[in-house]
Amino acid sequence: MKILNTEQSAKTEKKLTCLIADTEALIREAQTLRYRVFAQEMGATLKSGSEGLDCDEVDSYCDHLIVYDNDSAKIVGYTRLLNQDQAKRLGRFYSQSEFNLDRILALPGRFLEVGRTCVDPDCRGGAVLTTLWSALVQYALEGQFNYLLGCASITPGVSGYAVDAVYRNIDAKNIAAPELQVKPLIPVPQALRCQRDESGIPPLLKAYLRFGALVCGEPYWDEDFNCMDLFILLPLDQIQERYSKHYMRGRQGNEVETSVVL
């Protein structure tokens, strides 16, 4: 078992451990959390064939990064990681089922795909997401990856998908150059689009954007998951310095104490 990151709140003394799940039991518990979030909360139509689990063919090729709450003895945060060697064995990145990535994958360097990220509804706050993000960056830097890639999901509001409004809320520096734009295999239908942003930018996407992630074109419409997916690309060449400064501020504020166990 490799522990990537541990966080402890000075106020609550609640300890969170981040690790790569290395047993079938932990992976199944993570898939149960995914089911709760994506099927029960978001209303996704899953094709796993297993009641109460969100699992697919990609899972067996991935590393499963979990945040474990030692007080409640349960998984409270999750993301799955698929590197380019694993993707080659699988035959594709998951994102290639939604976007044409020929331009992206022609870039020199090593790729790490992030997907299925979720947090237990009872534990949504800064600590779990901070722990997960910190360990994810550590994993990427230790693995000497050059790019993080993946799909950032935005659920619709009451009126539909506010595609244009979302893009107006994204800083120009986070919009990819034309040569890095990708095309969705299924664009958001015009009839489902609206002008008013009723969902906002999700916290995980905000974190990606803070660290310089690029939104690479129009979103994909994922009917099964009832969301639109933005393809994001995060170059990692300068993230180590920005990552260190960001989390050092957190420690100096005495809100979160972080230690990394290698």
Short mmCIF file of C-alpha atoms in Angstrom, two decimals:
data_model
loop_
_atom_site.label_atom_id
_atom_site.label_comp_id
_atom_site.label_asym_id
_atom_site.label_seq_id
_atom_site.Cartn_x
_atom_site.Cartn_y
_atom_site.Cartn_z
CA MET A 1 0.00 0.00 0.00
CA LYS A 2 1.49 3.32 -1.06
CA ILE A 3 0.29 6.29 0.95
CA LEU A 4 0.54 9.42 -1.15
CA ASN A 5 -0.76 12.13 1.15
CA THR A 6 -2.14 12.58 4.64
CA GLU A 7 -4.02 15.63 5.89
CA GLN A 8 -5.22 16.45 9.35
CA SER A 9 -7.35 19.38 10.38
CA ALA A 10 -6.05 21.14 13.48
CA LYS A 11 -9.60 21.96 14.52
CA THR A 12 -11.43 18.68 13.98
CA GLU A 13 -8.51 16.26 14.30
CA LYS A 14 -10.07 14.30 11.46
CA LYS A 15 -7.39 12.44 9.60
CA LEU A 16 -7.61 11.77 5.85
CA THR A 17 -5.28 9.35 4.13
CA CYS A 18 -4.79 9.28 0.37
CA LEU A 19 -3.54 6.07 -1.22
CA ILE A 20 -3.65 3.87 -4.28
CA ALA A 21 -6.27 1.18 -3.64
CA ASP A 22 -4.47 -2.17 -3.76
CA THR A 23 -7.21 -4.61 -2.80
CA GLU A 24 -10.37 -5.70 -4.55
CA ALA A 25 -12.38 -4.69 -1.47
CA LEU A 26 -11.15 -1.09 -1.59
CA ILE A 27 -11.75 -0.86 -5.34
CA ARG A 28 -15.31 -2.17 -4.92
CA GLU A 29 -15.94 0.34 -2.14
CA ALA A 30 -14.69 3.10 -4.46
CA GLN A 31 -17.01 1.84 -7.21
CA THR A 32 -19.86 1.95 -4.70
CA LEU A 33 -19.08 5.60 -3.96
CA ARG A 34 -19.03 6.30 -7.69
CA TYR A 35 -22.44 4.65 -8.01
CA ARG A 36 -23.87 6.80 -5.22
CA VAL A 37 -22.60 10.00 -6.81
CA PHE A 38 -23.12 9.34 -10.51
CA ALA A 39 -26.19 7.09 -10.55
CA GLN A 40 -28.12 8.03 -7.43
CA GLU A 41 -27.20 11.70 -7.17
CA MET A 42 -26.65 12.71 -10.80
CA GLY A 43 -29.08 10.24 -12.35
CA ALA A 44 -26.52 8.67 -14.70
CA THR A 45 -27.49 5.61 -16.70
CA LEU A 46 -24.67 3.17 -16.00
CA LYS A 47 -23.80 0.14 -18.08
CA SER A 48 -21.81 -1.71 -15.47
CA GLY A 49 -24.09 -4.73 -15.16
CA SER A 50 -23.46 -4.76 -11.40
CA GLU A 51 -26.15 -3.41 -9.11
CA GLY A 52 -24.85 -0.74 -6.77
CA LEU A 53 -21.46 -0.42 -8.52
CA ASP A 54 -20.12 1.93 -11.17
CA CYS A 55 -17.55 -0.16 -13.01
CA ASP A 56 -16.45 -0.47 -16.61
CA GLU A 57 -13.73 -2.01 -18.76
CA VAL A 58 -11.36 0.88 -18.05
CA ASP A 59 -11.19 0.13 -14.31
CA SER A 60 -9.00 -2.95 -14.58
CA TYR A 61 -6.29 -0.95 -16.37
CA CYS A 62 -6.21 2.01 -13.95
CA ASP A 63 -4.73 3.05 -10.65
CA HIS A 64 -7.50 3.97 -8.21
CA LEU A 65 -6.63 6.96 -6.00
CA ILE A 66 -8.79 7.14 -2.88
CA VAL A 67 -9.17 9.45 0.10
CA TYR A 68 -9.89 7.40 3.22
CA ASP A 69 -11.48 8.90 6.33
CA ASN A 70 -9.90 7.13 9.29
CA ASP A 71 -12.59 8.29 11.72
CA SER A 72 -15.56 6.96 9.76
CA ALA A 73 -13.50 4.13 8.20
CA LYS A 74 -14.76 4.76 4.68
CA ILE A 75 -13.70 6.15 1.31
CA VAL A 76 -14.76 9.78 0.94
CA GLY A 77 -12.95 10.84 -2.23
CA TYR A 78 -11.84 9.17 -5.44
CA THR A 79 -10.29 9.55 -8.87
CA ARG A 80 -8.95 7.01 -11.33
CA LEU A 81 -5.66 7.41 -13.15
CA LEU A 82 -4.86 5.97 -16.59
CA ASN A 83 -1.37 6.56 -17.94
CA GLN A 84 -0.38 6.22 -21.55
CA ASP A 85 1.12 2.74 -21.09
CA GLN A 86 -2.10 1.51 -19.48
CA ALA A 87 -4.11 3.26 -22.21
CA LYS A 88 -2.05 1.49 -24.87
CA ARG A 89 -2.93 -1.88 -23.33
CA LEU A 90 -6.58 -0.84 -23.17
CA GLY A 91 -6.44 0.50 -26.70
CA ARG A 92 -7.47 4.08 -25.93
CA PHE A 93 -7.84 6.80 -23.34
CA TYR A 94 -11.36 7.07 -21.96
CA SER A 95 -11.55 10.63 -23.31
CA GLN A 96 -11.17 9.28 -26.85
CA SER A 97 -14.72 7.92 -26.57
CA GLU A 98 -15.86 11.57 -26.40
CA PHE A 99 -13.30 13.61 -28.36
CA ASN A 100 -10.94 13.33 -31.30
CA LEU A 101 -7.58 13.68 -29.55
CA ASP A 102 -5.21 13.30 -32.50
CA ARG A 103 -3.81 16.83 -32.06
CA ILE A 104 -3.32 16.40 -28.32
CA LEU A 105 -1.67 12.98 -28.44
CA ALA A 106 0.74 14.22 -31.11
CA LEU A 107 2.36 16.44 -28.47
CA PRO A 108 5.75 15.22 -27.21
CA GLY A 109 5.71 13.89 -23.67
CA ARG A 110 3.88 11.53 -21.34
CA PHE A 111 0.15 11.67 -20.60
CA LEU A 112 -1.87 10.84 -17.49
CA GLU A 113 -5.66 10.77 -17.72
CA VAL A 114 -7.85 11.61 -14.73
CA GLY A 115 -11.45 10.45 -14.56
CA ARG A 116 -14.51 9.53 -12.50
CA THR A 117 -13.52 12.03 -9.79
CA CYS A 118 -16.06 12.26 -6.97
CA VAL A 119 -16.45 13.16 -3.29
CA ASP A 120 -18.87 11.66 -0.78
CA PRO A 121 -21.91 13.98 -0.53
CA ASP A 122 -21.54 14.02 3.27
CA CYS A 123 -17.93 15.19 3.08
CA ARG A 124 -17.91 17.97 0.54
CA GLY A 125 -15.65 20.70 1.74
CA GLY A 126 -12.11 21.87 1.23
CA ALA A 127 -10.29 19.07 3.05
CA VAL A 128 -11.22 16.05 0.91
CA LEU A 129 -10.75 17.78 -2.42
CA THR A 130 -7.49 19.39 -1.26
CA THR A 131 -6.17 16.00 -0.13
CA LEU A 132 -7.16 14.36 -3.41
CA TRP A 133 -5.70 17.13 -5.55
CA SER A 134 -2.45 17.24 -3.57
CA ALA A 135 -1.92 13.48 -3.97
CA LEU A 136 -2.86 13.61 -7.65
CA VAL A 137 -0.21 16.25 -8.33
CA GLN A 138 2.35 14.30 -6.32
CA TYR A 139 1.55 11.14 -8.30
CA ALA A 140 1.91 13.01 -11.61
CA LEU A 141 5.20 14.67 -10.68
CA GLU A 142 6.73 11.47 -9.31
CA GLY A 143 5.71 9.65 -12.49
CA GLN A 144 7.35 12.39 -14.60
CA PHE A 145 4.24 12.95 -16.67
CA ASN A 146 4.13 15.99 -18.92
CA TYR A 147 0.37 16.43 -19.21
CA LEU A 148 -2.77 15.69 -17.24
CA LEU A 149 -5.82 15.23 -19.43
CA GLY A 150 -9.45 14.38 -18.84
CA CYS A 151 -13.07 15.41 -18.99
CA ALA A 152 -14.50 17.95 -16.54
CA SER A 153 -18.24 17.44 -16.16
CA ILE A 154 -20.82 20.18 -15.68
CA THR A 155 -24.40 19.20 -14.91
CA PRO A 156 -27.30 21.10 -16.48
CA GLY A 157 -29.36 23.67 -14.65
CA VAL A 158 -33.14 23.77 -14.70
CA SER A 159 -33.08 25.52 -18.08
CA GLY A 160 -30.43 23.32 -19.71
CA TYR A 161 -26.73 23.53 -20.52
CA ALA A 162 -25.29 27.03 -20.32
CA VAL A 163 -22.44 26.39 -22.74
CA ASP A 164 -21.80 30.00 -23.74
CA ALA A 165 -22.21 31.30 -20.19
CA VAL A 166 -19.68 28.79 -18.89
CA TYR A 167 -17.13 29.88 -21.48
CA ARG A 168 -17.66 33.52 -20.54
CA ASN A 169 -16.69 32.58 -16.97
CA ILE A 170 -13.41 30.98 -18.05
CA ASP A 171 -10.41 33.30 -18.28
CA ALA A 172 -8.98 33.72 -21.78
CA LYS A 173 -5.63 32.35 -20.58
CA ASN A 174 -7.37 29.02 -19.85
CA ILE A 175 -8.72 28.61 -23.38
CA ALA A 176 -6.48 26.45 -25.55
CA ALA A 177 -4.85 27.81 -28.69
CA PRO A 178 -6.50 26.80 -32.01
CA GLU A 179 -3.91 24.08 -32.66
CA LEU A 180 -4.93 22.35 -29.39
CA GLN A 181 -8.70 22.54 -29.93
CA VAL A 182 -10.50 19.20 -30.04
CA LYS A 183 -13.88 18.32 -31.51
CA PRO A 184 -16.54 16.51 -29.46
CA LEU A 185 -17.96 13.40 -31.07
CA ILE A 186 -21.43 14.50 -29.84
CA PRO A 187 -21.80 18.28 -29.32
CA VAL A 188 -24.39 19.65 -26.91
CA PRO A 189 -27.58 19.86 -29.02
CA GLN A 190 -28.78 23.39 -29.69
CA ALA A 191 -32.20 22.57 -28.23
CA LEU A 192 -30.59 21.76 -24.85
CA ARG A 193 -28.55 24.95 -24.60
CA CYS A 194 -29.55 27.94 -22.51
CA GLN A 195 -28.05 31.35 -21.77
CA ARG A 196 -28.29 31.49 -17.98
CA ASP A 197 -25.60 29.70 -15.98
CA GLU A 198 -27.48 27.85 -13.24
CA SER A 199 -24.75 25.33 -12.34
CA GLY A 200 -21.54 27.35 -12.15
CA ILE A 201 -17.99 26.03 -12.43
CA PRO A 202 -17.51 22.86 -10.32
CA PRO A 203 -14.82 23.00 -7.58
CA LEU A 204 -12.54 20.45 -9.26
CA LEU A 205 -12.59 22.34 -12.55
CA LYS A 206 -11.83 25.55 -10.64
CA ALA A 207 -8.78 23.83 -9.14
CA TYR A 208 -7.58 22.73 -12.58
CA LEU A 209 -8.02 26.24 -13.95
CA ARG A 210 -6.11 27.80 -11.04
CA PHE A 211 -3.13 25.64 -11.93
CA GLY A 212 -3.22 26.58 -15.61
CA ALA A 213 -5.40 23.91 -17.22
CA LEU A 214 -6.58 24.59 -20.77
CA VAL A 215 -10.15 24.04 -21.92
CA CYS A 216 -9.78 22.63 -25.40
CA GLY A 217 -12.90 23.48 -27.36
CA GLU A 218 -16.62 22.79 -27.32
CA PRO A 219 -18.05 20.30 -24.81
CA TYR A 220 -19.27 16.76 -25.40
CA TRP A 221 -22.85 15.88 -24.50
CA ASP A 222 -22.86 12.80 -22.29
CA GLU A 223 -26.48 11.72 -22.33
CA ASP A 224 -25.87 8.70 -20.09
CA PHE A 225 -24.28 10.82 -17.35
CA ASN A 226 -26.64 13.78 -17.83
CA CYS A 227 -23.82 16.29 -18.16
CA MET A 228 -21.61 18.11 -20.60
CA ASP A 229 -17.90 17.33 -20.56
CA LEU A 230 -15.16 19.86 -21.21
CA PHE A 231 -11.89 18.36 -22.38
CA ILE A 232 -9.03 19.80 -20.33
CA LEU A 233 -5.29 19.61 -20.76
CA LEU A 234 -2.94 20.58 -17.93
CA PRO A 235 0.76 20.99 -18.83
CA LEU A 236 2.85 19.98 -15.84
CA ASP A 237 6.10 21.76 -16.69
CA GLN A 238 5.61 24.56 -14.16
CA ILE A 239 3.04 23.09 -11.81
CA GLN A 240 5.51 21.95 -9.13
CA GLU A 241 6.39 25.50 -8.08
CA ARG A 242 2.77 26.68 -8.18
CA TYR A 243 1.62 23.57 -6.31
CA SER A 244 4.21 24.06 -3.56
CA LYS A 245 3.35 27.73 -3.06
CA HIS A 246 -0.39 27.03 -2.93
CA TYR A 247 -0.20 24.30 -0.29
CA MET A 248 2.48 26.05 1.75
CA ARG A 249 -0.01 28.92 2.19
CA GLY A 250 -2.54 26.42 3.52
CA ARG A 251 -0.11 25.09 6.08
CA GLN A 252 0.98 28.55 7.18
CA GLY A 253 -2.66 29.44 7.78
CA ASN A 254 -2.85 26.56 10.30
CA GLU A 255 -6.01 25.25 8.63
CA VAL A 256 -4.49 22.14 7.09
CA GLU A 257 -1.34 20.31 7.94
CA THR A 258 0.04 18.14 5.15
CA SER A 259 2.69 15.45 5.30
CA VAL A 260 3.71 13.22 2.42
CA VAL A 261 4.76 9.63 3.03
CA LEU A 262 6.81 8.13 0.18
#
